[in-house]
């Protein structure tokens, strides 16, 4: 077998994995991750993650939505088929405002959820960590730190020793079976 | 001398901590736990996933068949309507908005509690929302589906309903964006879509948990399956489950790099849904308020409609959650504290609605408009007085019982009161819609509106439709947002503030 995907250290409690994550970050690893059944408050700071980029997608969606609403009302009422209704102007930014407002929210929401999928590279129905025999517990009641073998600081012996110093419940080797 | 120096240092901002504070030990005020009996993560997972993974209980089939039978009434009503014409709905001069719009506003209002719980309470960091938000969001979506039926068929020739959207058609004519009814099309369709997105995104981590448990449950079921036919069935059924939950969970693996983006997206969706939910019922109220009819043409309508919507929605959440809590034994996750909170929101919004009723009367008198004044006196003492007083007793008096702790702790009483709220809020919309239309400016136009049997069938059936959808949700999707419940439990706190 070729090089493993990485090492996994299993932890039984949220505080344990939190402190482990801080240690891994301080050791200078870059390609690593923490797997938890629920979002742990403060874990982003412990891992040193940057602020999420999802809001950019939301903003773009919202702007497109608002512009779509206003342009639609202008194009249809003023440009394509001007029709006098109650002696009112063909276009005004006031009356289509509810429509533009709702479209702003609609497309911003699509931008948000789309942005979440894009930044997370989901859907991804296979991932090496799913080969771990206790993976089921990582979406239930246990926590894990995974250091990938692709990391510059990774070495089979030293990384294992480092993970052991974090006092995990167990350490497992994760293999990427699909690459064989 | 020293006291002035102390005072001076405090005023100047160079704050020195007074000595007395070192002697005071602040009492630790016990907070009511969100999860009773200190349940573990595994227990929570097992409890919620167990609902989806256990064999279908008999009561579920009984309830499903009853609901499906009730839903067929809507089908009958609509079939007759489409094949005959919209006249079968009892809509005639001057009441062209009868039960159709009443039912639409009623169902849309029900949905608002779900969005309030998932969005506004999320922004306000109300942690108790986690136990009830999933079911309430499901309720929102199903209520919007039921609501959508009525305006859709009210247009008359339903096969032209797509003209409501700005799509090119053979007449080369576009929708009128000046009309509140057109705003409604955008508001309600956006509301339905965003509610589904929010609901689905919240479910992804829980669906992943169910996905990861499929092989384990499959082995248990195979061990218990006696015959070869039974085993073949289980193999087929769990193959389906593997695909179903596998595809829906999008390959979620609980990575914290994902959680980081996920939580941001969740917060943003909550931030987007908050103005959305407030705007939807505002636009619904514009359907009335933009018209010049006495009793409708008031600026109080948007806030009054939103408060009423949240009131009715929480009534429905209580009506649904109390039986589910008892059936599935969820007392440790949906605690008395949660029920207290919901009852108090009913009390607050119910009181707002009561205030709005009073204020409408006051303004009708203070405005000195004889038509407006007549409209309100006519509501309370005219031909529909019976509906008005049902509305007042259910919406103004009922929630006031929630001031008392012993009422909030008597769950039968809470359930009965919540049913009264549902009834009262339907009558509110009936009173608003029908009294204003039936007795408007010219007495020669007046008429007494009565629904036809088709009206009654169509409305009655929507409860069955709602029930069918909700039962399917209970059976196949995680009823409680257990990843979020775990995140607010004591064990999830990494800093040890136990």
XYZ file of C-alpha atoms in Angstrom:
678
model
C 0.000 0.000 0.000
C 1.108 3.493 -0.705
C 1.356 6.301 1.808
C -1.631 6.530 4.187
C -4.035 9.474 3.960
C -3.175 10.448 7.495
C -3.377 9.715 11.184
C -6.516 10.033 13.209
C -6.593 10.621 16.959
C -9.909 9.872 18.630
C -11.126 11.866 21.641
C -13.985 11.146 24.004
C -14.967 14.666 25.024
C -15.345 18.122 23.551
C -12.799 19.820 25.882
C -10.224 17.113 25.063
C -10.469 17.643 21.307
C -10.479 21.397 21.796
C -7.173 21.345 23.656
C -5.750 18.823 21.190
C -6.668 21.110 18.295
C -4.839 24.001 19.924
C -1.730 21.851 20.304
C -1.839 20.718 16.676
C -2.132 24.296 15.528
C 0.728 25.396 17.756
C 2.872 22.567 16.374
C 2.527 24.258 12.986
C 0.582 21.693 10.967
C -1.371 23.038 8.000
C -3.182 20.086 6.412
C -5.244 18.816 9.274
C -8.825 18.853 10.431
C -11.087 18.219 13.376
C -14.201 16.057 13.094
C -17.034 16.719 15.506
C -20.693 15.687 15.673
C -21.742 19.276 16.324
C -20.120 22.691 15.981
C -17.911 23.305 19.026
C -17.975 26.860 20.246
C -14.489 28.361 19.978
C -13.060 25.597 17.786
C -12.533 27.947 14.823
C -10.267 30.062 17.015
C -8.476 27.000 18.360
C -7.795 25.794 14.811
C -6.875 29.292 13.639
C -9.396 29.254 10.802
C -9.973 32.408 8.807
C -13.371 34.032 8.652
C -15.710 32.139 6.342
C -16.069 33.409 2.762
C -19.766 32.563 2.552
C -20.917 36.214 3.105
C -19.388 37.204 -0.256
C -21.741 34.761 -2.001
C -24.670 36.139 -0.022
C -23.833 39.690 -1.029
C -23.493 38.819 -4.709
C -26.798 36.936 -4.621
C -28.534 39.826 -2.911
C -27.279 42.400 -5.398
C -28.299 40.258 -8.361
C -31.705 39.711 -6.771
C -32.393 43.388 -6.189
C -31.219 44.349 -9.674
C -33.341 41.580 -11.210
C -36.453 42.799 -9.423
C -36.039 46.417 -10.429
C -34.918 45.679 -13.997
C -37.794 43.250 -14.539
C -40.362 45.862 -13.509
C -38.650 48.518 -15.622
C -38.261 46.297 -18.697
C -41.837 45.015 -18.600
C -43.639 48.185 -17.532
C -41.633 50.925 -19.234
C -39.700 49.384 -22.090
C -41.355 46.293 -23.537
C -45.067 47.028 -23.120
C -45.917 50.391 -21.570
C -49.470 50.123 -20.293
C -51.326 52.832 -18.406
C -52.704 51.406 -15.158
C -54.648 53.869 -13.018
C -52.750 56.806 -14.521
C -49.634 55.744 -12.634
C -46.091 56.092 -14.009
C -44.813 53.204 -16.110
C -41.904 52.722 -13.759
C -40.995 54.014 -10.351
C -38.583 52.462 -7.862
C -41.343 52.531 -5.223
C -44.032 50.166 -6.414
C -41.827 47.229 -7.430
C -39.892 47.558 -4.177
C -41.626 44.608 -2.461
C -40.792 42.469 -5.499
C -37.147 43.561 -5.562
C -36.971 43.101 -1.787
C -38.233 39.528 -1.930
C -35.929 38.680 -4.840
C -33.001 40.135 -2.890
C -33.725 37.719 -0.067
C -34.402 34.807 -2.418
C -31.181 35.079 -4.383
C -29.146 35.949 -1.285
C -30.445 32.745 0.314
C -29.508 30.737 -2.787
C -26.114 32.453 -2.735
C -25.650 31.540 0.919
C -26.458 27.871 0.626
C -24.601 27.639 -2.686
C -21.659 29.414 -1.096
C -21.695 26.963 1.785
C -21.548 24.036 -0.650
C -18.847 25.634 -2.779
C -16.573 26.669 0.103
C -16.999 23.237 1.685
C -16.547 21.384 -1.632
C -19.750 19.476 -1.042
C -21.398 17.254 -2.145
C -18.499 14.851 -1.768
C -19.946 11.457 -1.052
C -16.587 9.800 -0.474
C -13.792 10.969 1.748
C -10.883 8.901 3.136
C -11.867 9.594 6.732
C -15.085 7.665 6.087
C -12.913 4.518 5.900
C -12.240 4.801 9.613
C -14.015 1.909 11.315
C -15.502 4.145 14.024
C -16.487 6.929 11.632
C -20.092 6.407 12.729
C -19.191 7.846 16.139
C -17.817 11.041 14.640
C -21.358 12.102 13.749
C -22.684 10.784 17.049
C -20.683 11.201 20.253
C -16.923 11.173 19.592
C -14.385 13.638 18.243
C -11.264 13.276 16.107
C -8.195 15.138 14.965
C -6.815 14.062 11.588
C -3.346 15.080 10.366
C -2.895 14.427 6.657
C 0.216 12.781 5.303
C 0.395 15.548 2.722
C 1.451 18.040 5.401
C 5.035 19.269 5.196
C 5.683 18.450 8.847
C 4.249 14.941 8.552
C 6.454 11.988 9.307
C 5.072 8.579 10.181
C 6.935 8.152 13.461
C 7.130 11.715 14.764
C 3.499 12.609 13.981
C 2.294 9.474 15.691
C 4.391 10.306 18.712
C 3.050 13.850 18.702
C -0.555 12.654 18.577
C 0.101 10.229 21.409
C 1.326 13.123 23.530
C -2.207 14.600 23.249
C -3.625 11.579 25.167
C -6.251 10.460 22.671
C -8.509 7.450 23.235
C -6.875 5.770 20.246
C -4.819 6.487 17.138
C -5.719 5.022 13.756
C -4.157 5.076 10.315
C -6.530 6.351 7.638
C -6.046 4.918 4.148
C -7.427 6.213 0.927
C -8.713 3.001 -0.609
C -9.982 4.556 -3.793
C -6.490 5.513 -4.862
C -5.235 1.914 -4.970
C -9.853 62.347 51.968
C -9.562 58.772 50.855
C -13.271 58.615 49.914
C -12.996 61.610 47.616
C -9.957 60.063 46.038
C -11.945 56.880 45.413
C -14.781 58.815 43.891
C -12.387 60.795 41.782
C -10.644 57.746 40.456
C -13.968 56.181 39.514
C -15.183 59.267 37.713
C -11.949 59.810 35.836
C -12.108 56.316 34.444
C -9.027 54.943 36.231
C -11.331 52.419 37.836
C -10.192 50.880 41.078
C -12.204 47.898 42.153
C -13.970 48.642 45.451
C -12.845 46.372 48.284
C -16.373 45.374 49.116
C -16.669 43.493 45.820
C -13.901 41.138 46.922
C -16.040 40.146 49.898
C -19.233 39.640 47.898
C -19.665 36.239 46.387
C -22.290 36.486 43.668
C -24.881 33.770 44.054
C -24.783 31.273 41.247
C -28.281 31.520 39.821
C -29.244 28.098 38.556
C -30.373 28.162 34.950
C -32.975 25.695 33.909
C -31.156 23.075 31.860
C -32.136 22.674 28.225
C -31.633 18.923 28.507
C -33.068 17.219 31.564
C -31.400 14.317 33.404
C -27.987 15.225 31.980
C -28.406 12.961 28.949
C -25.332 11.900 26.986
C -24.675 12.573 23.299
C -25.333 8.927 22.444
C -28.654 9.006 24.250
C -29.760 12.047 22.259
C -28.689 10.485 18.953
C -30.376 7.206 19.801
C -33.560 8.936 20.911
C -34.043 11.044 17.787
C -32.685 8.594 15.215
C -34.701 5.837 16.868
C -37.901 7.551 15.720
C -36.796 7.183 12.101
C -35.133 3.780 12.456
C -37.649 1.795 14.468
C -40.432 -0.138 12.809
C -43.411 1.945 11.746
C -45.709 2.125 14.756
C -49.355 1.142 14.348
C -50.625 4.557 15.442
C -48.639 6.082 12.583
C -50.489 4.002 9.995
C -53.844 4.744 11.615
C -53.123 8.475 11.698
C -51.741 8.400 8.157
C -54.818 6.708 6.731
C -57.150 9.083 8.575
C -55.194 12.113 7.352
C -55.085 10.813 3.791
C -58.845 10.300 3.908
C -59.335 13.847 5.168
C -56.978 15.178 2.493
C -59.165 13.599 -0.176
C -61.818 16.203 0.715
C -59.530 18.924 -0.654
C -59.055 16.859 -3.776
C -62.804 16.472 -4.201
C -63.453 20.150 -3.554
C -60.799 21.264 -6.004
C -61.824 18.794 -8.687
C -65.406 20.045 -8.503
C -64.207 23.659 -8.502
C -61.965 23.273 -11.533
C -64.539 21.314 -13.521
C -67.394 23.710 -12.693
C -66.059 27.185 -12.013
C -64.985 29.319 -9.106
C -68.622 30.266 -8.434
C -69.081 27.060 -6.449
C -67.124 28.700 -3.626
C -69.997 30.889 -2.449
C -68.210 33.990 -3.693
C -70.674 36.489 -5.080
C -71.439 40.176 -4.942
C -70.190 41.815 -2.768
C -68.070 39.130 -1.043
C -65.568 37.963 -3.649
C -62.999 37.118 -1.015
C -64.510 34.509 1.196
C -62.993 31.452 2.773
C -60.337 31.241 0.079
C -58.443 34.254 1.394
C -59.355 33.543 5.015
C -57.793 30.097 4.723
C -54.785 31.435 2.849
C -53.994 34.002 5.557
C -54.701 31.449 8.282
C -52.242 28.885 6.931
C -49.554 31.422 6.052
C -49.821 32.810 9.565
C -49.337 29.329 11.062
C -46.071 29.072 9.195
C -44.628 32.181 10.762
C -43.829 30.607 14.104
C -41.452 28.182 12.419
C -39.443 30.960 10.840
C -39.568 33.000 14.031
C -38.115 30.078 15.989
C -35.468 29.220 13.429
C -34.434 32.762 12.464
C -35.300 35.429 14.989
C -34.653 33.305 18.060
C -31.353 32.210 16.482
C -30.266 35.838 16.119
C -31.393 36.515 19.689
C -29.320 33.513 20.863
C -32.295 31.797 22.473
C -30.812 28.350 22.965
C -34.123 26.707 23.770
C -35.084 27.010 20.115
C -32.889 24.009 19.201
C -35.359 21.448 20.552
C -38.327 22.682 18.575
C -36.971 24.448 15.497
C -36.890 21.450 13.129
C -40.505 20.452 13.648
C -41.601 24.088 13.582
C -39.783 24.663 10.277
C -41.432 21.572 8.820
C -44.742 22.971 10.005
C -43.916 26.229 8.189
C -43.284 24.515 4.878
C -46.378 22.335 5.035
C -48.499 25.306 6.103
C -47.228 27.323 3.123
C -48.155 24.425 0.831
C -51.680 24.364 2.281
C -51.898 28.158 2.043
C -50.763 28.241 -1.586
C -53.684 26.086 -2.715
C -56.251 28.802 -2.004
C -55.015 31.807 -4.005
C -53.887 29.394 -6.723
C -57.433 28.115 -7.228
C -59.022 31.456 -6.426
C -57.665 32.809 -9.706
C -60.458 30.864 -11.370
C -58.813 29.327 -14.397
C -56.011 27.605 -12.555
C -54.294 26.464 -15.742
C -53.420 30.122 -16.338
C -51.961 30.574 -12.856
C -48.482 30.801 -14.376
C -49.485 34.232 -15.704
C -48.919 35.413 -12.130
C -45.206 35.083 -12.763
C -43.465 37.479 -15.149
C -43.147 34.891 -17.920
C -43.671 35.653 -21.594
C -47.097 34.519 -22.755
C -49.173 34.620 -25.937
C -50.857 37.904 -24.884
C -47.463 39.606 -24.757
C -48.634 41.303 -21.573
C -46.838 41.400 -18.223
C -48.024 41.247 -14.610
C -48.994 44.477 -12.868
C -46.216 45.170 -10.375
C -48.326 47.884 -8.731
C -50.696 45.306 -7.284
C -50.232 43.918 -3.753
C -51.533 40.602 -5.081
C -48.507 40.463 -7.374
C -46.260 41.315 -4.423
C -47.888 38.390 -2.652
C -46.820 36.027 -5.427
C -43.201 37.002 -4.864
C -43.454 37.144 -1.070
C -45.079 33.744 -0.646
C -42.995 31.912 -3.239
C -39.801 33.380 -1.773
C -40.980 32.478 1.702
C -41.681 28.876 0.724
C -38.363 28.493 -1.100
C -36.179 30.069 1.591
C -37.959 28.072 4.300
C -37.175 24.850 2.431
C -33.522 25.872 1.948
C -33.122 26.766 5.605
C -34.853 23.614 6.764
C -32.793 21.398 4.488
C -29.463 22.983 5.324
C -30.183 22.605 9.029
C -30.907 18.934 8.484
C -27.709 17.990 6.633
C -25.612 17.064 9.734
C -28.482 15.073 11.246
C -29.095 13.245 7.967
C -25.385 12.361 7.944
C -25.761 10.794 11.385
C -28.691 8.692 10.191
C -26.684 7.731 7.073
C -23.777 6.551 9.211
C -26.090 4.472 11.361
C -27.677 2.627 8.431
C -25.265 -0.356 8.386
C -25.603 -0.862 12.139
C -29.407 -0.783 12.055
C -29.368 -3.042 8.980
C -27.422 -5.704 10.872
C -29.840 -5.532 13.787
C -32.806 -5.886 11.483
C -31.225 -8.785 9.545
C -30.528 -10.612 12.807
C -34.206 -10.346 13.708
C -35.513 -11.151 10.220
C -36.576 -14.777 10.351
C -37.603 -15.687 6.842
C -35.668 -15.305 3.606
C -38.432 -13.096 2.213
C -38.128 -10.792 5.182
C -34.360 -10.624 4.681
C -34.774 -9.789 1.001
C -37.175 -7.020 1.952
C -34.776 -5.594 4.528
C -31.935 -5.710 1.986
C -34.030 -3.803 -0.533
C -35.375 -1.362 2.042
C -31.985 -0.546 3.543
C -30.470 -0.213 0.092
C -33.065 2.499 -0.474
C -32.361 4.092 2.909
C -28.625 4.124 2.195
C -29.217 5.995 -1.048
C -31.886 8.294 0.378
C -29.921 9.505 3.389
C -26.610 9.266 1.547
C -27.680 11.589 -1.244
C -29.521 14.003 1.048
C -26.629 14.337 3.502
C -24.331 15.492 0.661
C -21.343 13.651 2.063
C -21.298 15.661 5.258
C -18.502 14.405 7.508
C -18.491 16.781 10.458
C -15.246 18.491 9.505
C -14.715 21.632 11.531
C -13.586 23.450 8.396
C -17.079 22.697 7.111
C -18.781 23.626 10.362
C -17.124 27.007 10.162
C -18.711 27.810 6.778
C -21.894 26.040 7.746
C -22.391 28.105 10.871
C -21.736 31.291 8.921
C -24.269 30.245 6.289
C -26.760 29.348 9.020
C -26.363 32.742 10.647
C -26.774 34.491 7.291
C -29.893 32.511 6.464
C -31.284 33.431 9.878
C -30.440 37.058 9.129
C -32.172 36.807 5.739
C -35.218 34.982 7.051
C -35.891 37.580 9.729
C -36.744 40.441 7.345
C -38.401 37.849 5.115
C -40.847 36.589 7.719
C -41.708 40.132 8.741
C -42.210 41.160 5.108
C -44.377 38.194 4.131
C -47.213 38.935 6.482
C -46.737 42.643 5.873
C -47.327 42.031 2.168
C -50.276 39.756 3.010
C -51.733 42.596 5.086
C -51.170 44.972 2.120
C -53.666 42.840 0.190
C -56.198 44.355 2.569
C -54.641 47.639 3.656
C -54.042 48.965 0.133
C -57.768 48.645 -0.653
C -59.974 51.582 0.313
C -62.541 49.549 2.244
C -63.443 50.632 5.773
C -61.917 48.236 8.272
C -59.058 47.343 5.925
C -57.504 50.678 5.048
C -55.363 51.106 8.174
C -51.650 51.457 8.832
C -51.833 49.193 11.884
C -52.325 46.178 9.623
C -48.693 45.125 8.982
C -47.517 44.902 12.642
C -50.892 43.571 13.741
C -50.816 40.825 11.104
C -47.243 39.837 11.979
C -48.058 39.591 15.712
C -51.166 37.582 14.916
C -49.198 35.270 12.633
C -46.635 34.500 15.318
C -49.421 34.016 17.854
C -51.254 31.517 15.667
C -48.013 29.771 14.723
C -46.988 29.190 18.316
C -50.486 27.936 19.011
C -49.989 25.359 16.264
C -46.472 24.452 17.448
C -47.895 23.668 20.888
C -50.785 21.727 19.369
C -48.322 19.569 17.416
C -45.378 19.271 19.811
C -47.223 18.309 22.989
C -48.610 15.056 21.525
C -45.315 14.245 19.766
C -43.406 14.831 23.007
C -45.680 12.388 24.803
C -45.695 9.768 22.021
C -41.932 9.653 21.518
C -40.954 10.280 25.150
C -39.040 13.462 24.384
C -39.624 14.978 27.828
C -35.882 15.329 28.454
C -35.338 17.298 25.244
C -38.552 19.318 25.065
C -38.716 20.248 28.719
C -41.190 22.202 30.789
C -38.885 25.160 30.214
C -39.484 24.971 26.461
C -43.240 24.782 26.970
C -43.062 27.759 29.346
C -41.185 29.790 26.746
C -43.693 28.964 24.009
C -46.643 29.731 26.265
C -45.094 33.064 27.193
C -44.621 33.988 23.527
C -48.295 33.129 22.980
C -49.113 35.404 25.893
C -46.994 38.267 24.550
C -48.177 38.095 20.938
C -51.764 37.384 22.001
C -51.719 40.517 24.127
C -50.355 42.474 21.151
C -53.232 41.194 19.050
C -55.694 42.201 21.782
C -54.123 45.634 21.879
C -54.489 45.908 18.082
C -58.209 45.057 18.330
C -58.646 47.843 20.875
C -56.607 50.306 18.873
C -58.635 49.616 15.724
C -61.775 50.565 17.596
C -60.158 53.621 19.097
C -58.899 54.891 15.738
C -62.256 54.196 14.089
C -63.858 56.513 16.679
C -61.001 59.009 16.828
C -60.730 59.210 13.023
C -64.350 60.405 12.924
C -64.942 58.654 9.604
C -68.540 57.426 9.697
C -67.842 54.483 7.370
C -64.879 53.342 9.434
C -66.895 53.762 12.620
C -69.774 51.760 11.189
C -67.461 48.980 10.007
C -66.268 48.362 13.560
C -69.606 48.676 15.309
C -70.943 46.330 12.656
C -68.167 43.835 13.370
C -68.986 43.648 17.045
C -72.774 43.942 16.921
C -73.758 43.325 13.280
C -74.701 40.084 11.518
C -71.263 38.551 12.143
C -71.150 39.407 15.850
C -71.032 35.678 16.653
C -67.730 35.375 14.748
C -66.365 38.521 16.335
C -67.000 37.318 19.876
C -65.543 33.887 19.149
C -62.461 35.718 17.928
C -62.267 37.931 21.030
C -62.745 35.063 23.473
C -60.195 32.821 21.763
C -57.527 35.413 20.994
C -57.777 37.920 23.812
C -58.945 35.876 26.790
C -57.291 32.485 26.083
C -53.640 33.618 26.132
C -54.137 35.500 29.423
C -54.305 32.132 31.195
C -50.608 31.716 30.412
C -49.785 34.294 33.072
C -50.187 31.494 35.597
C -47.482 28.950 36.165
C -49.933 26.226 37.126
C -51.649 26.648 33.752
C -48.363 26.388 31.849
C -47.508 23.231 33.785
C -50.837 21.554 33.125
C -50.131 20.203 29.661
C -53.707 19.174 28.884
C -54.780 22.705 29.605
C -51.952 24.150 27.489
C -52.970 21.890 24.621
C -56.634 22.842 24.839
C -55.767 26.538 25.036
C -53.488 26.183 22.011
C -56.391 24.675 20.058
C -58.531 27.658 21.030
C -55.801 29.939 19.653
C -55.921 28.113 16.317
C -59.683 28.503 16.151
C -59.569 32.137 17.210
C -56.992 33.102 14.627
C -59.016 31.543 11.845
C -62.004 33.606 12.977
C -59.875 36.753 13.082
C -59.219 36.447 9.358
C -62.861 35.588 8.726
C -64.013 38.684 10.612
C -61.546 40.973 8.834
C -62.274 39.637 5.356
C -65.983 39.072 5.415
C -67.399 41.863 7.593
C -65.687 44.567 5.570
C -66.775 43.134 2.248
C -70.332 42.164 3.122
C -71.292 45.581 4.470
C -69.314 48.242 2.595
C -70.316 51.738 1.434
C -73.687 51.191 -0.250
C -76.363 49.310 1.717
C -77.957 48.243 -1.591
C -74.912 46.042 -2.163
C -75.009 44.334 1.204
C -75.345 40.617 1.541
C -74.775 37.899 4.095
C -71.914 35.603 3.132
C -72.156 31.879 3.776
C -69.639 29.280 2.642
C -70.765 26.423 0.420
C -70.093 22.763 1.030
C -67.235 23.010 -1.489
C -65.603 25.710 0.638
C -65.930 23.546 3.721
C -64.615 20.407 2.000
C -61.604 22.194 0.562
C -60.614 23.772 3.862
C -61.286 20.676 5.954
C -59.123 18.626 3.608
C -56.102 20.873 4.005
C -55.791 19.678 7.611
C -55.499 16.166 6.218
C -52.894 17.292 3.694
C -50.945 19.001 6.455
C -51.231 15.873 8.596
C -50.034 13.561 5.798
C -46.985 15.733 5.138
C -46.176 16.088 8.820
C -46.484 12.348 9.442
C -44.149 11.617 6.525
C -41.698 14.119 8.014
C -41.873 12.472 11.439
C -41.290 9.052 9.904
C -38.414 9.799 7.513
C -36.569 12.902 8.665
C -34.954 13.823 11.997
C -37.699 15.335 14.143
C -35.325 17.266 16.388
C -32.179 19.132 15.355
C -30.008 16.927 17.533
C -26.642 18.274 16.341
C -27.778 21.675 17.577
C -29.187 20.235 20.798
C -25.816 18.611 21.515
C -24.076 21.910 20.866
C -26.049 23.642 23.640
C -25.617 20.819 26.156
C -23.327 21.086 29.157
C -20.865 18.493 27.829
C -20.302 20.553 24.686
C -18.819 23.449 26.618
C -15.057 23.299 26.157
C -14.272 25.981 28.703
C -15.737 24.159 31.676
C -18.409 26.677 32.702
C -20.531 23.910 34.101
